[in-house]
Amino acid sequence: MSELSSAHRITIAEASRHAGETVSIPGWLYNLRRSGKIVFPLLRDGTGVMQCVGVKANLPEATFETLKNLTQESSLILTGKIREEGRAPGGYEMDIERVEVVQRVPEEHPYPITPKDHGVDFLMDHRHLWLRSKRQHAIIGIRHEVIRGIRDYFDSHGFTLVDTPIFTPAACEGTSTLFEVDYFDDEKVYLTQSGQLYNEANAMAFGKVYCFGPTFRAEKSKTRRHLTEFWMVEPEMAYADLEDVKRVGEELVCFVIARVLENRREELKALERDVAKLEAVKAPFHRMSYDDAVKLLQGKGSEIQWGGDFGNTDETLLTEGLDRPVMVDRYPTEVKAFYFQPDAERPELALGVDFIAPEGYGEIIGGGQRIHDCDLLLKRLEEHKLPREAFEWYLDLRRYGTVPHAGFGMGVERFVAWMSGIEHIRETIAYPRMLYRTRP
RNA sequence: UGUAGGGUAGCCAAACUGGUAAGGCGCCUGACUGUUAAUCAGGAGACUGCGGGUUCGAAUCCCGCCCCUACAGCCA
């Protein structure tokens, strides 16, 4: 590509450091404003958008004509001098000297996404192009920061990354529906819905581990909080209990929020996110038992009965008026998975905890302490009618040096939706997979 | 899967108790030397989701199907 740029190549993000220099910026035409003898192409290069100026009197006829007739999203390389300019959005502007059009989008097939209103369905059908627009760019940038923050947190706190398989032989939790995949020789495997069980084995090998990858749920959920394919980070710790889960979860959330606030101001601004709401999220988070949560909800008019799980509106009610997440712990054993350690004093309760984010973003973390006693685990497998043979390897973890251990899972997309302050989770991943949408 | 709402040009969208398809964006032509989703003037572009029915006449009413959205259940 070097023959295409006639001057030092820079990105728009670097432009402020090159004021007074003549540089080349390769990119795409975001928009074009024209006014007779002066044109303002807005150049987009993935790092930002920059207003450029072309004045007829200062340019060869052909160059000006080329600029004037550019079409939206045409690819081009602009060369010119960078100048500080108060009238330009972003504060810097390029005085265009040369233009090289790499591909001009023909007007017979103009770029479909215009700078005006579009419906969700149309935009989702053009998701591969929609990613070029400012809002999507900002959300994906925040997603990147969230993922980097999560990794940095675990990497700097003694956790080893041990990724778990995506093809799994059976249900990890038995409840949710699984996607079935044809394997070789008539064998069936399933797409993972959690790395949990493998994580427990890995924790016994490495002490503190985490896995980070996609998970799949074949539930026919059709809400703004659900995807059939989503990313989850799951830490697991040996010699740890429910309190450790609460402490680590709280630290992780605060760490990642601080990173987003530190490095993604521009994106938050583009999304008109109320950053004061994020800045308010500090430890300690609110702590509440399931018992108290049920009483609180009933007092607020919820239909919930002791023994039931929280609905969507219940979660919103629980954080009503709160500026930070609430951790609800000690759920009835029946509503939780088979592997939860029971409370020593009240065995009808499971040592699990859910973190419910404020502003209606719902559950972002779910986890707890696992059963470490082999006999109890066997009993639970029977109660849940799970095939013992499939869990022999899992039982081995209780036969060879079992220890109390605990962990949790955090859904990346819900976290990103919360950070971004957006309504629907579908915008937090580049290519969302939902109940009735698997394309593009 | 249930309940509710919706499907009108490439996109957004109006059209009352049925009367013969507004407006805007984008595209094309022209004007404009500081535009900020530029503005102004003109132009092209629609078997009103699909199939059937009622009617002199259907975007509008009725039946069936398809698709979308929101909410609920389940969950991260």
Short mmCIF file of C-alpha atoms (C1' of nucleotides) in Angstrom, two decimals:
data_model
loop_
_atom_site.label_atom_id
_atom_site.label_comp_id
_atom_site.label_asym_id
_atom_site.label_seq_id
_atom_site.Cartn_x
_atom_site.Cartn_y
_atom_site.Cartn_z
CA MET A 1 0.00 0.00 0.00
CA SER A 2 3.01 2.29 0.34
CA GLU A 3 2.74 3.50 -3.26
CA LEU A 4 -0.72 4.83 -2.44
CA SER A 5 0.41 7.29 0.17
CA SER A 6 2.61 10.13 -0.85
CA ALA A 7 3.40 11.45 2.63
CA HIS A 8 3.94 10.10 6.12
CA ARG A 9 0.95 7.96 7.02
CA ILE A 10 -0.82 8.64 10.28
CA THR A 11 -4.13 7.78 11.90
CA ILE A 12 -6.79 10.29 12.91
CA ALA A 13 -6.17 9.49 16.57
CA GLU A 14 -2.59 10.74 16.09
CA ALA A 15 -3.52 13.88 14.16
CA SER A 16 -3.12 16.35 17.03
CA ARG A 17 0.57 15.43 17.28
CA HIS A 18 1.14 16.29 13.62
CA ALA A 19 -0.17 19.85 13.41
CA GLY A 20 1.73 21.76 10.74
CA GLU A 21 2.88 18.61 8.95
CA THR A 22 1.77 17.24 5.61
CA VAL A 23 0.55 13.69 6.12
CA SER A 24 -1.56 11.00 4.47
CA ILE A 25 -4.57 9.40 6.12
CA PRO A 26 -6.14 6.31 4.60
CA GLY A 27 -9.79 5.79 5.39
CA TRP A 28 -13.41 5.96 4.27
CA LEU A 29 -15.75 8.83 3.57
CA TYR A 30 -18.05 9.22 6.57
CA ASN A 31 -20.01 12.13 5.15
CA LEU A 32 -19.53 15.04 2.77
CA ARG A 33 -20.70 18.61 3.14
CA ARG A 34 -20.53 20.74 0.02
CA SER A 35 -20.87 24.41 -0.60
CA GLY A 36 -20.08 25.35 -4.18
CA LYS A 37 -16.38 26.14 -4.16
CA ILE A 38 -15.52 24.45 -0.86
CA VAL A 39 -16.03 20.85 0.28
CA PHE A 40 -15.77 19.27 3.71
CA PRO A 41 -15.19 15.53 3.48
CA LEU A 42 -15.45 13.80 6.85
CA LEU A 43 -12.85 11.07 6.85
CA ARG A 44 -13.24 7.99 9.02
CA ASP A 45 -10.31 5.62 9.59
CA GLY A 46 -11.37 3.42 12.51
CA THR A 47 -9.53 5.54 15.06
CA GLY A 48 -11.77 8.56 14.67
CA VAL A 49 -13.48 10.94 12.28
CA MET A 50 -11.75 14.01 10.92
CA GLN A 51 -13.08 16.94 8.97
CA CYS A 52 -11.00 17.81 5.94
CA VAL A 53 -11.29 20.83 3.67
CA GLY A 54 -10.89 21.20 -0.06
CA VAL A 55 -11.02 24.70 -1.57
CA LYS A 56 -11.57 24.95 -5.32
CA ALA A 57 -9.22 27.88 -5.83
CA ASN A 58 -6.30 26.03 -4.17
CA LEU A 59 -6.66 22.70 -5.97
CA PRO A 60 -6.29 21.36 -9.51
CA GLU A 61 -9.67 21.18 -11.26
CA ALA A 62 -9.66 17.35 -11.36
CA THR A 63 -8.85 17.02 -7.67
CA PHE A 64 -11.68 19.32 -6.67
CA GLU A 65 -14.12 17.50 -8.97
CA THR A 66 -13.10 14.16 -7.45
CA LEU A 67 -13.67 15.44 -3.94
CA LYS A 68 -17.00 17.03 -4.84
CA ASN A 69 -18.33 13.80 -6.28
CA LEU A 70 -17.24 11.42 -3.53
CA THR A 71 -19.90 9.04 -2.27
CA GLN A 72 -20.52 7.87 1.29
CA GLU A 73 -18.15 5.10 2.49
CA SER A 74 -15.92 5.29 -0.57
CA SER A 75 -12.38 4.27 0.39
CA LEU A 76 -9.74 6.93 -0.13
CA ILE A 77 -6.42 8.32 0.99
CA LEU A 78 -6.28 12.03 1.71
CA THR A 79 -3.00 13.92 1.82
CA GLY A 80 -2.64 17.41 3.22
CA LYS A 81 -1.50 19.62 6.04
CA ILE A 82 -2.94 19.18 9.54
CA ARG A 83 -4.04 22.40 11.20
CA GLU A 84 -5.63 23.26 14.52
CA GLU A 85 -9.12 24.52 13.75
CA GLY A 86 -11.75 25.56 16.26
CA ARG A 87 -14.59 25.24 13.76
CA ALA A 88 -13.88 21.56 13.05
CA PRO A 89 -15.38 18.86 15.22
CA GLY A 90 -12.42 17.32 16.99
CA GLY A 91 -10.38 20.53 16.85
CA TYR A 92 -8.06 19.53 13.99
CA GLU A 93 -8.57 19.70 10.27
CA MET A 94 -6.72 18.71 7.12
CA ASP A 95 -6.21 21.10 4.21
CA ILE A 96 -6.44 18.64 1.36
CA GLU A 97 -3.69 18.68 -1.23
CA ARG A 98 -4.13 15.30 -2.87
CA VAL A 99 -6.80 12.64 -3.00
CA GLU A 100 -6.44 9.02 -4.05
CA VAL A 101 -9.70 7.17 -4.40
CA VAL A 102 -9.23 3.47 -3.73
CA GLN A 103 -12.83 2.59 -4.52
CA ARG A 104 -15.68 4.94 -5.26
CA VAL A 105 -19.04 3.57 -4.14
CA PRO A 106 -21.24 3.87 -7.24
CA GLU A 107 -24.39 5.96 -6.87
CA GLU A 108 -26.47 3.18 -8.43
CA HIS A 109 -25.81 1.21 -5.23
CA PRO A 110 -25.28 3.86 -2.56
CA TYR A 111 -24.21 2.92 0.94
CA PRO A 112 -27.43 1.78 2.60
CA ILE A 113 -26.95 3.27 6.06
CA THR A 114 -27.53 7.00 5.85
CA PRO A 115 -26.95 9.46 8.71
CA LYS A 116 -30.68 9.40 9.47
CA ASP A 117 -33.15 7.11 11.21
CA HIS A 118 -33.27 3.38 10.54
CA GLY A 119 -35.20 0.55 12.10
CA VAL A 120 -33.61 -2.19 14.19
CA ASP A 121 -34.42 -4.94 11.72
CA PHE A 122 -32.81 -3.10 8.82
CA LEU A 123 -29.73 -2.27 10.85
CA MET A 124 -29.36 -5.83 12.12
CA ASP A 125 -29.58 -7.10 8.53
CA HIS A 126 -26.70 -4.75 7.74
CA ARG A 127 -24.78 -5.43 10.92
CA HIS A 128 -21.55 -5.86 8.93
CA LEU A 129 -21.89 -2.24 7.80
CA TRP A 130 -23.60 -0.89 10.90
CA LEU A 131 -20.36 -1.50 12.83
CA ARG A 132 -18.87 1.46 10.94
CA SER A 133 -21.18 3.97 12.60
CA LYS A 134 -20.18 6.01 15.62
CA ARG A 135 -22.47 4.46 18.18
CA GLN A 136 -21.52 0.89 17.34
CA HIS A 137 -17.87 1.85 17.21
CA ALA A 138 -18.15 3.27 20.73
CA ILE A 139 -19.89 0.20 22.14
CA ILE A 140 -17.39 -2.23 20.64
CA GLY A 141 -14.57 -0.04 21.98
CA ILE A 142 -16.05 -0.30 25.47
CA ARG A 143 -16.42 -4.05 25.03
CA HIS A 144 -12.74 -4.29 24.18
CA GLU A 145 -11.85 -2.31 27.30
CA VAL A 146 -14.08 -4.47 29.49
CA ILE A 147 -12.47 -7.66 28.18
CA ARG A 148 -8.99 -6.25 28.59
CA GLY A 149 -9.85 -5.11 32.11
CA ILE A 150 -11.16 -8.53 33.06
CA ARG A 151 -8.03 -10.24 31.76
CA ASP A 152 -5.75 -7.74 33.44
CA TYR A 153 -7.55 -8.19 36.74
CA PHE A 154 -7.20 -11.97 36.80
CA ASP A 155 -3.72 -12.00 35.27
CA SER A 156 -2.46 -9.64 37.97
CA HIS A 157 -4.18 -11.45 40.86
CA GLY A 158 -2.62 -14.89 40.57
CA PHE A 159 -5.18 -16.54 38.29
CA THR A 160 -4.07 -18.84 35.47
CA LEU A 161 -6.05 -18.84 32.24
CA VAL A 162 -7.14 -22.41 31.54
CA ASP A 163 -9.78 -22.47 28.84
CA THR A 164 -12.44 -25.14 28.96
CA PRO A 165 -13.85 -27.10 26.01
CA ILE A 166 -16.68 -25.85 23.84
CA PHE A 167 -17.76 -29.33 22.73
CA THR A 168 -19.00 -31.06 25.85
CA PRO A 169 -20.45 -34.53 26.33
CA ALA A 170 -23.44 -33.59 28.51
CA ALA A 171 -25.24 -30.89 30.40
CA CYS A 172 -23.15 -29.09 32.95
CA GLU A 173 -26.14 -28.03 34.97
CA GLY A 174 -28.90 -30.15 33.52
CA THR A 175 -31.48 -27.37 33.47
CA SER A 176 -30.94 -25.14 30.47
CA THR A 177 -31.37 -26.41 26.96
CA LEU A 178 -28.28 -27.28 25.00
CA PHE A 179 -27.38 -26.99 21.34
CA GLU A 180 -26.78 -30.46 19.99
CA VAL A 181 -23.99 -31.03 17.46
CA ASP A 182 -23.33 -34.08 15.29
CA TYR A 183 -19.92 -35.46 16.12
CA PHE A 184 -18.20 -38.38 14.34
CA ASP A 185 -19.70 -41.88 14.23
CA ASP A 186 -23.21 -40.95 15.33
CA GLU A 187 -22.00 -39.49 18.57
CA LYS A 188 -23.74 -36.39 19.90
CA VAL A 189 -21.94 -33.58 21.65
CA TYR A 190 -23.24 -30.28 22.94
CA LEU A 191 -22.03 -26.70 22.87
CA THR A 192 -20.93 -25.64 26.31
CA GLN A 193 -23.20 -23.60 28.50
CA SER A 194 -20.56 -23.14 31.21
CA GLY A 195 -16.93 -24.08 31.87
CA GLN A 196 -17.79 -24.53 35.52
CA LEU A 197 -17.15 -28.25 36.03
CA TYR A 198 -13.85 -28.22 34.14
CA ASN A 199 -12.90 -25.07 36.02
CA GLU A 200 -13.21 -26.97 39.29
CA ALA A 201 -10.76 -29.59 38.04
CA ASN A 202 -8.41 -26.85 36.85
CA ALA A 203 -8.60 -25.06 40.21
CA MET A 204 -7.44 -28.26 41.92
CA ALA A 205 -4.46 -28.25 39.53
CA PHE A 206 -3.59 -24.53 39.55
CA GLY A 207 -5.21 -23.05 42.65
CA LYS A 208 -6.83 -20.03 41.02
CA VAL A 209 -7.98 -20.25 37.41
CA TYR A 210 -10.32 -18.60 34.98
CA CYS A 211 -11.75 -19.48 31.62
CA PHE A 212 -12.98 -16.93 29.13
CA GLY A 213 -14.90 -17.85 26.05
CA PRO A 214 -18.21 -18.15 24.29
CA THR A 215 -21.08 -20.08 25.81
CA PHE A 216 -24.32 -21.22 24.25
CA ARG A 217 -27.85 -21.47 25.56
CA ALA A 218 -30.61 -22.95 23.45
CA GLU A 219 -33.30 -21.22 25.49
CA LYS A 220 -36.10 -19.62 23.56
CA SER A 221 -35.66 -16.36 25.40
CA LYS A 222 -36.69 -13.30 23.49
CA THR A 223 -35.71 -10.37 25.64
CA ARG A 224 -33.31 -7.46 25.53
CA ARG A 225 -30.98 -9.31 27.94
CA HIS A 226 -30.54 -12.60 26.09
CA LEU A 227 -28.33 -13.97 23.35
CA THR A 228 -28.00 -17.62 22.35
CA GLU A 229 -24.22 -17.15 22.03
CA PHE A 230 -22.51 -14.94 24.58
CA TRP A 231 -19.16 -14.52 26.30
CA MET A 232 -18.57 -15.34 29.89
CA VAL A 233 -15.58 -15.19 32.19
CA GLU A 234 -15.55 -17.78 34.95
CA PRO A 235 -13.00 -17.74 37.76
CA GLU A 236 -12.69 -20.67 40.16
CA MET A 237 -10.64 -20.78 43.35
CA ALA A 238 -9.47 -23.69 45.51
CA TYR A 239 -9.55 -23.19 49.28
CA ALA A 240 -12.21 -20.53 48.90
CA ASP A 241 -15.75 -19.96 50.10
CA LEU A 242 -18.80 -17.80 49.40
CA GLU A 243 -17.20 -14.75 51.02
CA ASP A 244 -14.24 -15.00 48.64
CA VAL A 245 -16.62 -14.99 45.69
CA LYS A 246 -18.23 -11.80 46.96
CA ARG A 247 -14.90 -10.14 47.58
CA VAL A 248 -13.37 -11.06 44.21
CA GLY A 249 -16.54 -10.25 42.29
CA GLU A 250 -16.73 -6.85 43.90
CA GLU A 251 -13.06 -6.12 43.21
CA LEU A 252 -13.37 -7.26 39.62
CA VAL A 253 -16.39 -5.09 38.90
CA CYS A 254 -14.74 -2.02 40.43
CA PHE A 255 -11.48 -2.69 38.59
CA VAL A 256 -13.16 -2.98 35.20
CA ILE A 257 -15.35 0.09 35.72
CA ALA A 258 -12.27 2.12 36.65
CA ARG A 259 -10.59 1.00 33.43
CA VAL A 260 -13.56 1.97 31.31
CA LEU A 261 -13.79 5.36 32.98
CA GLU A 262 -10.06 5.87 32.54
CA ASN A 263 -9.67 4.82 28.92
CA ARG A 264 -13.05 5.18 27.24
CA ARG A 265 -14.24 8.70 28.02
CA GLU A 266 -14.79 9.50 24.35
CA GLU A 267 -16.91 6.42 23.81
CA LEU A 268 -19.00 7.05 26.92
CA LYS A 269 -19.56 10.60 25.73
CA ALA A 270 -20.58 9.44 22.27
CA LEU A 271 -23.16 7.17 23.89
CA GLU A 272 -24.30 10.00 26.19
CA ARG A 273 -23.66 7.71 29.14
CA ASP A 274 -24.18 9.38 32.52
CA VAL A 275 -20.67 8.72 33.87
CA ALA A 276 -21.63 9.91 37.35
CA LYS A 277 -23.67 6.71 37.64
CA LEU A 278 -20.56 4.63 36.89
CA GLU A 279 -18.32 6.72 39.13
CA ALA A 280 -20.72 6.03 42.00
CA VAL A 281 -20.11 2.29 41.76
CA LYS A 282 -17.63 1.70 44.59
CA ALA A 283 -17.04 -1.04 47.14
CA PRO A 284 -18.67 -2.06 49.37
CA PHE A 285 -21.66 -3.19 47.34
CA HIS A 286 -24.98 -3.75 49.06
CA ARG A 287 -25.34 -7.18 50.66
CA MET A 288 -28.62 -8.92 51.25
CA SER A 289 -29.83 -12.43 52.01
CA TYR A 290 -32.38 -14.13 49.80
CA ASP A 291 -34.76 -14.12 52.79
CA ASP A 292 -34.53 -10.35 53.15
CA ALA A 293 -34.75 -9.83 49.40
CA VAL A 294 -38.04 -11.72 49.28
CA LYS A 295 -39.43 -9.68 52.18
CA LEU A 296 -38.28 -6.44 50.53
CA LEU A 297 -39.91 -7.41 47.24
CA GLN A 298 -43.16 -8.43 48.88
CA GLY A 299 -43.18 -5.05 50.62
CA LYS A 300 -42.86 -3.43 47.19
CA GLY A 301 -45.83 -5.33 45.86
CA SER A 302 -44.09 -8.25 44.10
CA GLU A 303 -45.93 -11.57 43.78
CA ILE A 304 -42.79 -13.51 44.72
CA GLN A 305 -43.07 -16.31 47.28
CA TRP A 306 -40.21 -17.76 49.32
CA GLY A 307 -38.70 -20.56 47.25
CA GLY A 308 -39.14 -18.88 43.88
CA ASP A 309 -36.53 -17.23 41.71
CA PHE A 310 -36.53 -13.51 40.94
CA GLY A 311 -38.20 -12.30 37.78
CA ASN A 312 -37.02 -9.48 35.62
CA THR A 313 -39.13 -6.88 37.41
CA ASP A 314 -38.02 -8.24 40.79
CA GLU A 315 -34.39 -7.62 39.90
CA THR A 316 -35.18 -4.06 38.92
CA LEU A 317 -37.12 -3.52 42.16
CA LEU A 318 -34.21 -4.85 44.22
CA THR A 319 -31.83 -2.19 42.99
CA GLU A 320 -34.40 0.60 42.93
CA GLY A 321 -32.84 3.69 44.44
CA LEU A 322 -29.43 2.03 44.76
CA ASP A 323 -26.32 3.47 43.15
CA ARG A 324 -24.29 0.26 43.13
CA PRO A 325 -24.91 -3.46 42.65
CA VAL A 326 -26.57 -5.59 45.28
CA MET A 327 -25.31 -9.07 46.15
CA VAL A 328 -28.08 -11.44 47.09
CA ASP A 329 -26.93 -14.67 48.72
CA ARG A 330 -28.21 -17.92 50.24
CA TYR A 331 -30.89 -19.02 47.80
CA PRO A 332 -33.19 -21.99 48.32
CA THR A 333 -31.40 -25.13 47.19
CA GLU A 334 -34.19 -26.05 44.75
CA VAL A 335 -33.69 -23.01 42.52
CA LYS A 336 -29.94 -23.55 42.23
CA ALA A 337 -27.79 -26.09 40.37
CA PHE A 338 -26.88 -29.45 41.94
CA TYR A 339 -23.30 -28.53 42.80
CA PHE A 340 -23.98 -25.72 45.30
CA GLN A 341 -22.68 -26.20 48.83
CA PRO A 342 -25.50 -26.02 51.39
CA ASP A 343 -25.37 -23.57 54.29
CA ALA A 344 -24.08 -25.41 57.39
CA GLU A 345 -26.72 -23.88 59.65
CA ARG A 346 -29.64 -23.97 57.22
CA PRO A 347 -29.14 -26.83 54.75
CA GLU A 348 -32.20 -25.76 52.75
CA LEU A 349 -30.13 -22.80 51.56
CA ALA A 350 -27.40 -22.89 48.92
CA LEU A 351 -24.22 -20.86 49.34
CA GLY A 352 -24.76 -19.01 46.08
CA VAL A 353 -24.69 -15.31 45.30
CA ASP A 354 -25.99 -13.19 42.44
CA PHE A 355 -24.79 -9.68 41.71
CA ILE A 356 -27.61 -7.53 40.40
CA ALA A 357 -26.53 -4.38 38.60
CA PRO A 358 -28.36 -1.09 39.13
CA GLU A 359 -30.37 0.80 36.49
CA GLY A 360 -32.27 -2.33 35.52
CA TYR A 361 -29.34 -4.19 33.95
CA GLY A 362 -30.07 -7.29 35.98
CA GLU A 363 -27.86 -10.16 37.03
CA ILE A 364 -24.27 -9.72 35.90
CA ILE A 365 -22.56 -12.26 38.16
CA GLY A 366 -23.76 -15.58 39.50
CA GLY A 367 -21.70 -17.99 41.55
CA GLY A 368 -20.98 -19.49 44.89
CA GLN A 369 -19.34 -22.26 46.85
CA ARG A 370 -19.30 -25.79 45.41
CA ILE A 371 -19.91 -29.07 47.16
CA HIS A 372 -16.57 -30.62 48.17
CA ASP A 373 -17.95 -33.68 49.98
CA CYS A 374 -18.13 -36.75 47.75
CA ASP A 375 -21.13 -38.39 49.43
CA LEU A 376 -23.19 -35.22 49.38
CA LEU A 377 -22.38 -34.68 45.72
CA LEU A 378 -23.45 -38.25 44.91
CA LYS A 379 -26.71 -37.65 46.73
CA ARG A 380 -27.33 -34.48 44.73
CA LEU A 381 -26.64 -36.22 41.43
CA GLU A 382 -29.32 -38.77 42.33
CA GLU A 383 -31.80 -36.11 43.41
CA HIS A 384 -31.32 -34.33 40.11
CA LYS A 385 -31.53 -37.63 38.21
CA LEU A 386 -28.16 -37.08 36.56
CA PRO A 387 -26.23 -40.08 35.18
CA ARG A 388 -23.44 -40.92 37.60
CA GLU A 389 -21.15 -42.40 34.91
CA ALA A 390 -20.89 -39.06 33.15
CA PHE A 391 -19.79 -37.41 36.37
CA GLU A 392 -17.20 -39.97 37.53
CA TRP A 393 -14.34 -37.67 36.58
CA TYR A 394 -16.06 -34.82 38.45
CA LEU A 395 -16.45 -37.06 41.51
CA ASP A 396 -12.73 -37.84 41.32
CA LEU A 397 -12.09 -34.24 42.33
CA ARG A 398 -13.77 -35.10 45.65
CA ARG A 399 -11.85 -38.38 45.98
CA TYR A 400 -8.36 -37.02 45.54
CA GLY A 401 -7.61 -34.13 47.86
CA THR A 402 -10.94 -32.36 47.91
CA VAL A 403 -11.04 -28.85 49.37
CA PRO A 404 -13.70 -26.17 49.75
CA HIS A 405 -13.76 -24.15 46.55
CA ALA A 406 -15.82 -21.46 44.94
CA GLY A 407 -16.19 -19.43 41.79
CA PHE A 408 -18.52 -17.43 39.60
CA GLY A 409 -19.44 -16.45 36.09
CA MET A 410 -19.77 -12.95 34.69
CA GLY A 411 -21.60 -12.24 31.45
CA VAL A 412 -19.58 -9.90 29.27
CA GLU A 413 -22.44 -8.58 27.15
CA ARG A 414 -24.62 -7.61 30.09
CA PHE A 415 -21.67 -5.90 31.68
CA VAL A 416 -20.94 -3.97 28.47
CA ALA A 417 -24.61 -2.99 28.14
CA TRP A 418 -24.46 -1.61 31.67
CA MET A 419 -21.24 0.32 31.03
CA SER A 420 -22.59 1.68 27.74
CA GLY A 421 -25.97 2.55 29.19
CA ILE A 422 -27.75 0.97 26.23
CA GLU A 423 -31.16 -0.65 26.16
CA HIS A 424 -30.45 -3.86 24.30
CA ILE A 425 -27.70 -6.44 24.65
CA ARG A 426 -27.70 -7.13 20.89
CA GLU A 427 -25.46 -4.11 20.26
CA THR A 428 -22.74 -5.27 22.67
CA ILE A 429 -21.37 -7.99 20.39
CA ALA A 430 -20.33 -7.59 16.76
CA TYR A 431 -22.55 -10.36 15.40
CA PRO A 432 -25.30 -11.18 17.89
CA ARG A 433 -26.90 -14.59 17.80
CA MET A 434 -30.48 -14.48 18.98
CA LEU A 435 -33.57 -16.64 18.88
CA TYR A 436 -34.49 -15.72 15.32
CA ARG A 437 -31.31 -14.13 14.07
CA THR A 438 -28.12 -15.87 12.95
CA ARG A 439 -27.15 -13.61 10.05
CA PRO A 440 -24.96 -11.95 8.92
"C1'" U B 1 -44.00 -20.65 23.57
"C1'" G B 2 -47.80 -16.92 25.34
"C1'" U B 3 -49.74 -11.62 25.33
"C1'" A B 4 -49.67 -6.87 22.83
"C1'" G B 5 -48.21 -3.78 18.77
"C1'" G B 6 -46.52 -3.52 13.77
"C1'" G B 7 -45.19 -4.63 8.09
"C1'" U B 8 -46.72 1.63 2.94
"C1'" A B 9 -40.17 3.47 -2.51
"C1'" G B 10 -33.08 1.72 -0.75
"C1'" C B 11 -34.31 3.97 4.43
"C1'" C B 12 -37.74 6.66 8.13
"C1'" A B 13 -42.78 7.72 7.94
"C1'" A B 14 -48.30 10.04 7.15
"C1'" A B 15 -53.02 8.77 5.13
"C1'" C B 16 -60.01 10.15 10.22
"C1'" U B 17 -65.88 6.32 10.31
"C1'" G B 18 -63.31 2.37 3.09
"C1'" G B 19 -63.11 7.08 -2.02
"C1'" U B 20 -57.89 5.96 -5.60
"C1'" A B 21 -50.88 6.72 -1.80
"C1'" A B 22 -48.32 13.31 2.31
"C1'" G B 23 -43.52 14.60 4.00
"C1'" G B 24 -38.32 13.66 5.07
"C1'" C B 25 -33.43 11.01 4.28
"C1'" G B 26 -30.57 8.91 0.41
"C1'" C B 27 -29.91 9.17 -5.19
"C1'" C B 28 -29.89 12.54 -9.88
"C1'" U B 29 -29.69 17.99 -12.00
"C1'" G B 30 -28.63 23.05 -10.62
"C1'" A B 31 -27.18 27.34 -6.92
"C1'" C B 32 -23.88 28.56 -2.91
"C1'" U B 33 -15.98 29.92 -0.23
"C1'" G B 34 -16.78 27.68 6.63
"C1'" U B 35 -20.17 23.64 6.41
"C1'" U B 36 -21.55 21.00 11.57
"C1'" A B 37 -27.17 14.86 10.36
"C1'" A B 38 -25.42 22.24 5.79
"C1'" U B 39 -29.23 24.96 3.16
"C1'" C B 40 -32.27 26.28 -1.21
"C1'" A B 41 -34.79 25.00 -6.20
"C1'" G B 42 -36.18 20.96 -9.41
"C1'" G B 43 -36.38 15.46 -10.81
"C1'" A B 44 -36.71 10.07 -10.74
"C1'" G B 45 -38.32 6.24 -7.43
"C1'" A B 46 -44.50 2.16 -4.53
"C1'" C B 47 -48.44 -4.24 -7.81
"C1'" U B 48 -49.08 -0.65 0.48
"C1'" G B 49 -45.42 -8.42 3.55
"C1'" C B 50 -47.85 -12.96 0.82
"C1'" G B 51 -52.54 -15.54 -0.55
"C1'" G B 52 -57.80 -15.41 -0.53
"C1'" G B 53 -62.59 -12.89 0.60
"C1'" U B 54 -66.40 -8.65 1.31
"C1'" U B 55 -67.42 -4.07 -1.71
"C1'" C B 56 -69.14 -0.02 -7.28
"C1'" G B 57 -64.40 0.96 -4.82
"C1'" A B 58 -59.53 -1.81 0.14
"C1'" A B 59 -53.07 0.54 2.67
"C1'" U B 60 -57.76 0.81 5.52
"C1'" C B 61 -62.81 -4.34 6.82
"C1'" C B 62 -62.74 -10.18 7.30
"C1'" C B 63 -59.92 -15.18 7.08
"C1'" G B 64 -55.19 -17.87 6.58
"C1'" C B 65 -49.85 -17.69 6.32
"C1'" C B 66 -44.92 -15.27 6.75
"C1'" C B 67 -41.74 -11.69 9.06
"C1'" C B 68 -40.39 -7.87 12.81
"C1'" U B 69 -40.66 -5.42 17.73
"C1'" A B 70 -41.81 -5.08 23.03
"C1'" C B 71 -43.03 -7.67 27.37
"C1'" A B 72 -43.41 -12.49 30.17
"C1'" G B 73 -41.19 -17.35 31.42
"C1'" C B 74 -35.83 -19.23 31.63
"C1'" C B 75 -31.16 -17.33 32.58
"C1'" A B 76 -25.50 -14.52 32.31
#
